[in-house]
Amino acid sequence: MRLGPLTRPDLIFPDLPATDCSGLLRAFADRVAAAGLVRDAEELWSRLLEREKLGSTGIGRGVAIPHCKLAGLGSGIVAIGLAHGGVDFGAPDGAPVSVFFLVISPPEAPAEHLQTLATISRWIRADRHTEALRDLEAPQAIWDFLQESG
């Protein structure tokens, strides 16, 4: 599985507010709902917060992969966001997080959910991908980079 085909340009948000964990997740939820992919931004936000309470989805090096399962989806959703300036997301290295990969999956697709998380993790570990991603500002440029970089 490749990272590029998992998302689309209207799910790339290079201007997420660098407030706090809750505020950033709310902005993500509102934008995904505005794109028409989930019915209820409040429910998505609540699910994402519940998941963060189990343990931070910040993985270090300025990256987090907030994720949850949400009933009523036909297929999984991957959105990407940048929060310039960073957000304290409780990452294990203590670094503020500025690159976010949001994964939302239907509850009946656990294998797809895990496969998507693994694909994102591999992409992040690859040759300076996140550093290059941070330098991009336009959603189309970010999407093009994702298509080219695997």
JSON list of C-alpha atoms in Angstrom, two decimals:
[
{"chain": "A", "resi": 1, "resn": "MET", "atom": "CA", "xyz": [0.00, 0.00, 0.00]},
{"chain": "A", "resi": 2, "resn": "ARG", "atom": "CA", "xyz": [1.24, 3.47, -0.89]},
{"chain": "A", "resi": 3, "resn": "LEU", "atom": "CA", "xyz": [0.53, 6.68, 1.01]},
{"chain": "A", "resi": 4, "resn": "GLY", "atom": "CA", "xyz": [-0.35, 8.91, -1.96]},
{"chain": "A", "resi": 5, "resn": "PRO", "atom": "CA", "xyz": [-3.56, 7.15, -2.99]},
{"chain": "A", "resi": 6, "resn": "LEU", "atom": "CA", "xyz": [-4.90, 7.15, 0.59]},
{"chain": "A", "resi": 7, "resn": "THR", "atom": "CA", "xyz": [-5.89, 10.81, 0.53]},
{"chain": "A", "resi": 8, "resn": "ARG", "atom": "CA", "xyz": [-6.99, 13.55, -1.84]},
{"chain": "A", "resi": 9, "resn": "PRO", "atom": "CA", "xyz": [-6.24, 17.28, -2.19]},
{"chain": "A", "resi": 10, "resn": "ASP", "atom": "CA", "xyz": [-9.39, 18.46, -0.39]},
{"chain": "A", "resi": 11, "resn": "LEU", "atom": "CA", "xyz": [-8.30, 16.48, 2.70]},
{"chain": "A", "resi": 12, "resn": "ILE", "atom": "CA", "xyz": [-5.00, 18.32, 3.03]},
{"chain": "A", "resi": 13, "resn": "PHE", "atom": "CA", "xyz": [-5.03, 21.20, 5.47]},
{"chain": "A", "resi": 14, "resn": "PRO", "atom": "CA", "xyz": [-1.74, 23.13, 5.59]},
{"chain": "A", "resi": 15, "resn": "ASP", "atom": "CA", "xyz": [-3.10, 25.71, 8.03]},
{"chain": "A", "resi": 16, "resn": "LEU", "atom": "CA", "xyz": [-4.42, 23.90, 11.10]},
{"chain": "A", "resi": 17, "resn": "PRO", "atom": "CA", "xyz": [-4.54, 26.14, 14.18]},
{"chain": "A", "resi": 18, "resn": "ALA", "atom": "CA", "xyz": [-1.61, 25.52, 16.50]},
{"chain": "A", "resi": 19, "resn": "THR", "atom": "CA", "xyz": [-3.64, 25.81, 19.70]},
{"chain": "A", "resi": 20, "resn": "ASP", "atom": "CA", "xyz": [-3.78, 22.65, 21.79]},
{"chain": "A", "resi": 21, "resn": "CYS", "atom": "CA", "xyz": [-4.58, 19.00, 21.20]},
{"chain": "A", "resi": 22, "resn": "SER", "atom": "CA", "xyz": [-8.34, 19.43, 21.61]},
{"chain": "A", "resi": 23, "resn": "GLY", "atom": "CA", "xyz": [-8.52, 22.53, 19.42]},
{"chain": "A", "resi": 24, "resn": "LEU", "atom": "CA", "xyz": [-6.48, 20.96, 16.68]},
{"chain": "A", "resi": 25, "resn": "LEU", "atom": "CA", "xyz": [-8.60, 17.80, 16.66]},
{"chain": "A", "resi": 26, "resn": "ARG", "atom": "CA", "xyz": [-11.76, 19.92, 16.56]},
{"chain": "A", "resi": 27, "resn": "ALA", "atom": "CA", "xyz": [-10.45, 21.83, 13.54]},
{"chain": "A", "resi": 28, "resn": "PHE", "atom": "CA", "xyz": [-9.62, 18.54, 11.81]},
{"chain": "A", "resi": 29, "resn": "ALA", "atom": "CA", "xyz": [-13.08, 17.13, 12.59]},
{"chain": "A", "resi": 30, "resn": "ASP", "atom": "CA", "xyz": [-14.83, 20.28, 11.36]},
{"chain": "A", "resi": 31, "resn": "ARG", "atom": "CA", "xyz": [-12.91, 20.27, 8.08]},
{"chain": "A", "resi": 32, "resn": "VAL", "atom": "CA", "xyz": [-13.47, 16.59, 7.37]},
{"chain": "A", "resi": 33, "resn": "ALA", "atom": "CA", "xyz": [-17.19, 17.07, 8.07]},
{"chain": "A", "resi": 34, "resn": "ALA", "atom": "CA", "xyz": [-17.26, 20.15, 5.82]},
{"chain": "A", "resi": 35, "resn": "ALA", "atom": "CA", "xyz": [-15.81, 17.98, 3.03]},
{"chain": "A", "resi": 36, "resn": "GLY", "atom": "CA", "xyz": [-18.93, 15.83, 3.41]},
{"chain": "A", "resi": 37, "resn": "LEU", "atom": "CA", "xyz": [-17.12, 12.67, 4.52]},
{"chain": "A", "resi": 38, "resn": "VAL", "atom": "CA", "xyz": [-18.61, 12.37, 8.00]},
{"chain": "A", "resi": 39, "resn": "ARG", "atom": "CA", "xyz": [-22.06, 13.36, 9.16]},
{"chain": "A", "resi": 40, "resn": "ASP", "atom": "CA", "xyz": [-21.20, 14.74, 12.55]},
{"chain": "A", "resi": 41, "resn": "ALA", "atom": "CA", "xyz": [-18.04, 16.72, 13.33]},
{"chain": "A", "resi": 42, "resn": "GLU", "atom": "CA", "xyz": [-18.85, 16.64, 17.04]},
{"chain": "A", "resi": 43, "resn": "GLU", "atom": "CA", "xyz": [-18.97, 12.82, 17.09]},
{"chain": "A", "resi": 44, "resn": "LEU", "atom": "CA", "xyz": [-15.68, 12.59, 15.18]},
{"chain": "A", "resi": 45, "resn": "TRP", "atom": "CA", "xyz": [-14.04, 15.07, 17.54]},
{"chain": "A", "resi": 46, "resn": "SER", "atom": "CA", "xyz": [-15.31, 13.12, 20.54]},
{"chain": "A", "resi": 47, "resn": "ARG", "atom": "CA", "xyz": [-13.96, 9.82, 19.15]},
{"chain": "A", "resi": 48, "resn": "LEU", "atom": "CA", "xyz": [-10.57, 11.39, 18.46]},
{"chain": "A", "resi": 49, "resn": "LEU", "atom": "CA", "xyz": [-10.39, 12.81, 21.99]},
{"chain": "A", "resi": 50, "resn": "GLU", "atom": "CA", "xyz": [-11.36, 9.42, 23.47]},
{"chain": "A", "resi": 51, "resn": "ARG", "atom": "CA", "xyz": [-8.49, 7.83, 21.54]},
{"chain": "A", "resi": 52, "resn": "GLU", "atom": "CA", "xyz": [-6.00, 10.45, 22.75]},
{"chain": "A", "resi": 53, "resn": "LYS", "atom": "CA", "xyz": [-7.03, 9.75, 26.36]},
{"chain": "A", "resi": 54, "resn": "LEU", "atom": "CA", "xyz": [-5.88, 6.14, 25.88]},
{"chain": "A", "resi": 55, "resn": "GLY", "atom": "CA", "xyz": [-2.43, 7.41, 24.96]},
{"chain": "A", "resi": 56, "resn": "SER", "atom": "CA", "xyz": [-0.96, 10.09, 22.78]},
{"chain": "A", "resi": 57, "resn": "THR", "atom": "CA", "xyz": [-0.91, 9.45, 19.05]},
{"chain": "A", "resi": 58, "resn": "GLY", "atom": "CA", "xyz": [2.17, 11.68, 18.85]},
{"chain": "A", "resi": 59, "resn": "ILE", "atom": "CA", "xyz": [4.96, 9.41, 17.68]},
{"chain": "A", "resi": 60, "resn": "GLY", "atom": "CA", "xyz": [7.92, 11.80, 17.89]},
{"chain": "A", "resi": 61, "resn": "ARG", "atom": "CA", "xyz": [9.95, 13.92, 15.49]},
{"chain": "A", "resi": 62, "resn": "GLY", "atom": "CA", "xyz": [7.08, 16.39, 15.22]},
{"chain": "A", "resi": 63, "resn": "VAL", "atom": "CA", "xyz": [4.53, 13.88, 13.89]},
{"chain": "A", "resi": 64, "resn": "ALA", "atom": "CA", "xyz": [1.22, 12.52, 15.20]},
{"chain": "A", "resi": 65, "resn": "ILE", "atom": "CA", "xyz": [-1.24, 10.03, 13.74]},
{"chain": "A", "resi": 66, "resn": "PRO", "atom": "CA", "xyz": [-4.58, 10.71, 15.44]},
{"chain": "A", "resi": 67, "resn": "HIS", "atom": "CA", "xyz": [-6.99, 7.95, 14.54]},
{"chain": "A", "resi": 68, "resn": "CYS", "atom": "CA", "xyz": [-10.33, 6.41, 15.40]},
{"chain": "A", "resi": 69, "resn": "LYS", "atom": "CA", "xyz": [-13.09, 4.21, 14.09]},
{"chain": "A", "resi": 70, "resn": "LEU", "atom": "CA", "xyz": [-16.40, 5.79, 13.18]},
{"chain": "A", "resi": 71, "resn": "ALA", "atom": "CA", "xyz": [-19.63, 4.03, 12.26]},
{"chain": "A", "resi": 72, "resn": "GLY", "atom": "CA", "xyz": [-21.33, 4.94, 9.01]},
{"chain": "A", "resi": 73, "resn": "LEU", "atom": "CA", "xyz": [-18.26, 5.25, 6.82]},
{"chain": "A", "resi": 74, "resn": "GLY", "atom": "CA", "xyz": [-18.17, 3.48, 3.48]},
{"chain": "A", "resi": 75, "resn": "SER", "atom": "CA", "xyz": [-14.37, 3.41, 3.50]},
{"chain": "A", "resi": 76, "resn": "GLY", "atom": "CA", "xyz": [-11.41, 4.78, 5.40]},
{"chain": "A", "resi": 77, "resn": "ILE", "atom": "CA", "xyz": [-10.39, 8.43, 5.34]},
{"chain": "A", "resi": 78, "resn": "VAL", "atom": "CA", "xyz": [-6.89, 9.87, 5.57]},
{"chain": "A", "resi": 79, "resn": "ALA", "atom": "CA", "xyz": [-6.49, 13.62, 6.04]},
{"chain": "A", "resi": 80, "resn": "ILE", "atom": "CA", "xyz": [-3.20, 15.45, 6.44]},
{"chain": "A", "resi": 81, "resn": "GLY", "atom": "CA", "xyz": [-2.64, 18.64, 8.34]},
{"chain": "A", "resi": 82, "resn": "LEU", "atom": "CA", "xyz": [0.18, 21.00, 9.20]},
{"chain": "A", "resi": 83, "resn": "ALA", "atom": "CA", "xyz": [0.20, 23.21, 12.27]},
{"chain": "A", "resi": 84, "resn": "HIS", "atom": "CA", "xyz": [3.08, 25.62, 11.86]},
{"chain": "A", "resi": 85, "resn": "GLY", "atom": "CA", "xyz": [4.57, 26.41, 15.22]},
{"chain": "A", "resi": 86, "resn": "GLY", "atom": "CA", "xyz": [3.59, 23.02, 16.56]},
{"chain": "A", "resi": 87, "resn": "VAL", "atom": "CA", "xyz": [1.22, 21.71, 19.21]},
{"chain": "A", "resi": 88, "resn": "ASP", "atom": "CA", "xyz": [1.99, 19.95, 22.47]},
{"chain": "A", "resi": 89, "resn": "PHE", "atom": "CA", "xyz": [0.56, 16.53, 21.68]},
{"chain": "A", "resi": 90, "resn": "GLY", "atom": "CA", "xyz": [2.23, 14.49, 24.40]},
{"chain": "A", "resi": 91, "resn": "ALA", "atom": "CA", "xyz": [4.72, 12.92, 22.01]},
{"chain": "A", "resi": 92, "resn": "PRO", "atom": "CA", "xyz": [7.27, 10.61, 23.65]},
{"chain": "A", "resi": 93, "resn": "ASP", "atom": "CA", "xyz": [10.19, 12.87, 22.70]},
{"chain": "A", "resi": 94, "resn": "GLY", "atom": "CA", "xyz": [8.40, 15.95, 24.09]},
{"chain": "A", "resi": 95, "resn": "ALA", "atom": "CA", "xyz": [8.73, 17.79, 20.77]},
{"chain": "A", "resi": 96, "resn": "PRO", "atom": "CA", "xyz": [5.79, 19.86, 19.53]},
{"chain": "A", "resi": 97, "resn": "VAL", "atom": "CA", "xyz": [3.87, 18.24, 16.68]},
{"chain": "A", "resi": 98, "resn": "SER", "atom": "CA", "xyz": [3.44, 20.06, 13.38]},
{"chain": "A", "resi": 99, "resn": "VAL", "atom": "CA", "xyz": [2.61, 17.21, 10.96]},
{"chain": "A", "resi": 100, "resn": "PHE", "atom": "CA", "xyz": [-0.63, 15.26, 11.44]},
{"chain": "A", "resi": 101, "resn": "PHE", "atom": "CA", "xyz": [-2.00, 12.24, 9.61]},
{"chain": "A", "resi": 102, "resn": "LEU", "atom": "CA", "xyz": [-5.64, 11.73, 10.58]},
{"chain": "A", "resi": 103, "resn": "VAL", "atom": "CA", "xyz": [-7.00, 8.20, 10.00]},
{"chain": "A", "resi": 104, "resn": "ILE", "atom": "CA", "xyz": [-10.70, 7.42, 10.31]},
{"chain": "A", "resi": 105, "resn": "SER", "atom": "CA", "xyz": [-11.92, 3.92, 9.55]},
{"chain": "A", "resi": 106, "resn": "PRO", "atom": "CA", "xyz": [-15.22, 2.04, 9.64]},
{"chain": "A", "resi": 107, "resn": "PRO", "atom": "CA", "xyz": [-15.38, -0.30, 12.68]},
{"chain": "A", "resi": 108, "resn": "GLU", "atom": "CA", "xyz": [-15.91, -3.29, 10.40]},
{"chain": "A", "resi": 109, "resn": "ALA", "atom": "CA", "xyz": [-12.53, -2.76, 8.67]},
{"chain": "A", "resi": 110, "resn": "PRO", "atom": "CA", "xyz": [-9.88, -3.35, 11.36]},
{"chain": "A", "resi": 111, "resn": "ALA", "atom": "CA", "xyz": [-7.35, -4.81, 8.92]},
{"chain": "A", "resi": 112, "resn": "GLU", "atom": "CA", "xyz": [-7.62, -1.77, 6.65]},
{"chain": "A", "resi": 113, "resn": "HIS", "atom": "CA", "xyz": [-7.20, 0.53, 9.68]},
{"chain": "A", "resi": 114, "resn": "LEU", "atom": "CA", "xyz": [-4.00, -1.22, 10.79]},
{"chain": "A", "resi": 115, "resn": "GLN", "atom": "CA", "xyz": [-2.65, -1.39, 7.25]},
{"chain": "A", "resi": 116, "resn": "THR", "atom": "CA", "xyz": [-3.20, 2.36, 6.79]},
{"chain": "A", "resi": 117, "resn": "LEU", "atom": "CA", "xyz": [-1.43, 3.15, 10.08]},
{"chain": "A", "resi": 118, "resn": "ALA", "atom": "CA", "xyz": [1.48, 0.91, 9.06]},
{"chain": "A", "resi": 119, "resn": "THR", "atom": "CA", "xyz": [1.74, 2.56, 5.63]},
{"chain": "A", "resi": 120, "resn": "ILE", "atom": "CA", "xyz": [1.88, 6.01, 7.20]},
{"chain": "A", "resi": 121, "resn": "SER", "atom": "CA", "xyz": [4.48, 4.88, 9.74]},
{"chain": "A", "resi": 122, "resn": "ARG", "atom": "CA", "xyz": [6.72, 3.46, 7.02]},
{"chain": "A", "resi": 123, "resn": "TRP", "atom": "CA", "xyz": [6.39, 6.64, 4.95]},
{"chain": "A", "resi": 124, "resn": "ILE", "atom": "CA", "xyz": [7.31, 8.81, 7.93]},
{"chain": "A", "resi": 125, "resn": "ARG", "atom": "CA", "xyz": [10.47, 6.79, 8.59]},
{"chain": "A", "resi": 126, "resn": "ALA", "atom": "CA", "xyz": [11.58, 7.06, 4.96]},
{"chain": "A", "resi": 127, "resn": "ASP", "atom": "CA", "xyz": [14.17, 9.47, 3.67]},
{"chain": "A", "resi": 128, "resn": "ARG", "atom": "CA", "xyz": [13.32, 12.89, 5.17]},
{"chain": "A", "resi": 129, "resn": "HIS", "atom": "CA", "xyz": [9.70, 12.81, 4.01]},
{"chain": "A", "resi": 130, "resn": "THR", "atom": "CA", "xyz": [8.27, 14.77, 6.94]},
{"chain": "A", "resi": 131, "resn": "GLU", "atom": "CA", "xyz": [10.95, 17.43, 6.72]},
{"chain": "A", "resi": 132, "resn": "ALA", "atom": "CA", "xyz": [10.10, 18.00, 3.05]},
{"chain": "A", "resi": 133, "resn": "LEU", "atom": "CA", "xyz": [6.37, 17.97, 3.83]},
{"chain": "A", "resi": 134, "resn": "ARG", "atom": "CA", "xyz": [6.78, 20.75, 6.40]},
{"chain": "A", "resi": 135, "resn": "ASP", "atom": "CA", "xyz": [8.23, 23.02, 3.72]},
{"chain": "A", "resi": 136, "resn": "LEU", "atom": "CA", "xyz": [5.16, 22.79, 1.49]},
{"chain": "A", "resi": 137, "resn": "GLU", "atom": "CA", "xyz": [2.22, 25.16, 1.85]},
{"chain": "A", "resi": 138, "resn": "ALA", "atom": "CA", "xyz": [-0.36, 24.51, -0.87]},
{"chain": "A", "resi": 139, "resn": "PRO", "atom": "CA", "xyz": [-2.66, 21.47, -0.61]},
{"chain": "A", "resi": 140, "resn": "GLN", "atom": "CA", "xyz": [-2.00, 20.52, -4.24]},
{"chain": "A", "resi": 141, "resn": "ALA", "atom": "CA", "xyz": [1.78, 20.71, -3.73]},
{"chain": "A", "resi": 142, "resn": "ILE", "atom": "CA", "xyz": [1.48, 18.48, -0.66]},
{"chain": "A", "resi": 143, "resn": "TRP", "atom": "CA", "xyz": [-0.73, 16.01, -2.55]},
{"chain": "A", "resi": 144, "resn": "ASP", "atom": "CA", "xyz": [1.69, 15.95, -5.49]},
{"chain": "A", "resi": 145, "resn": "PHE", "atom": "CA", "xyz": [4.58, 15.27, -3.10]},
{"chain": "A", "resi": 146, "resn": "LEU", "atom": "CA", "xyz": [2.66, 12.39, -1.52]},
{"chain": "A", "resi": 147, "resn": "GLN", "atom": "CA", "xyz": [1.99, 10.90, -4.96]},
{"chain": "A", "resi": 148, "resn": "GLU", "atom": "CA", "xyz": [5.67, 11.13, -5.94]},
{"chain": "A", "resi": 149, "resn": "SER", "atom": "CA", "xyz": [7.20, 9.98, -2.65]},
{"chain": "A", "resi": 150, "resn": "GLY", "atom": "CA", "xyz": [5.32, 6.75, -2.20]}
]
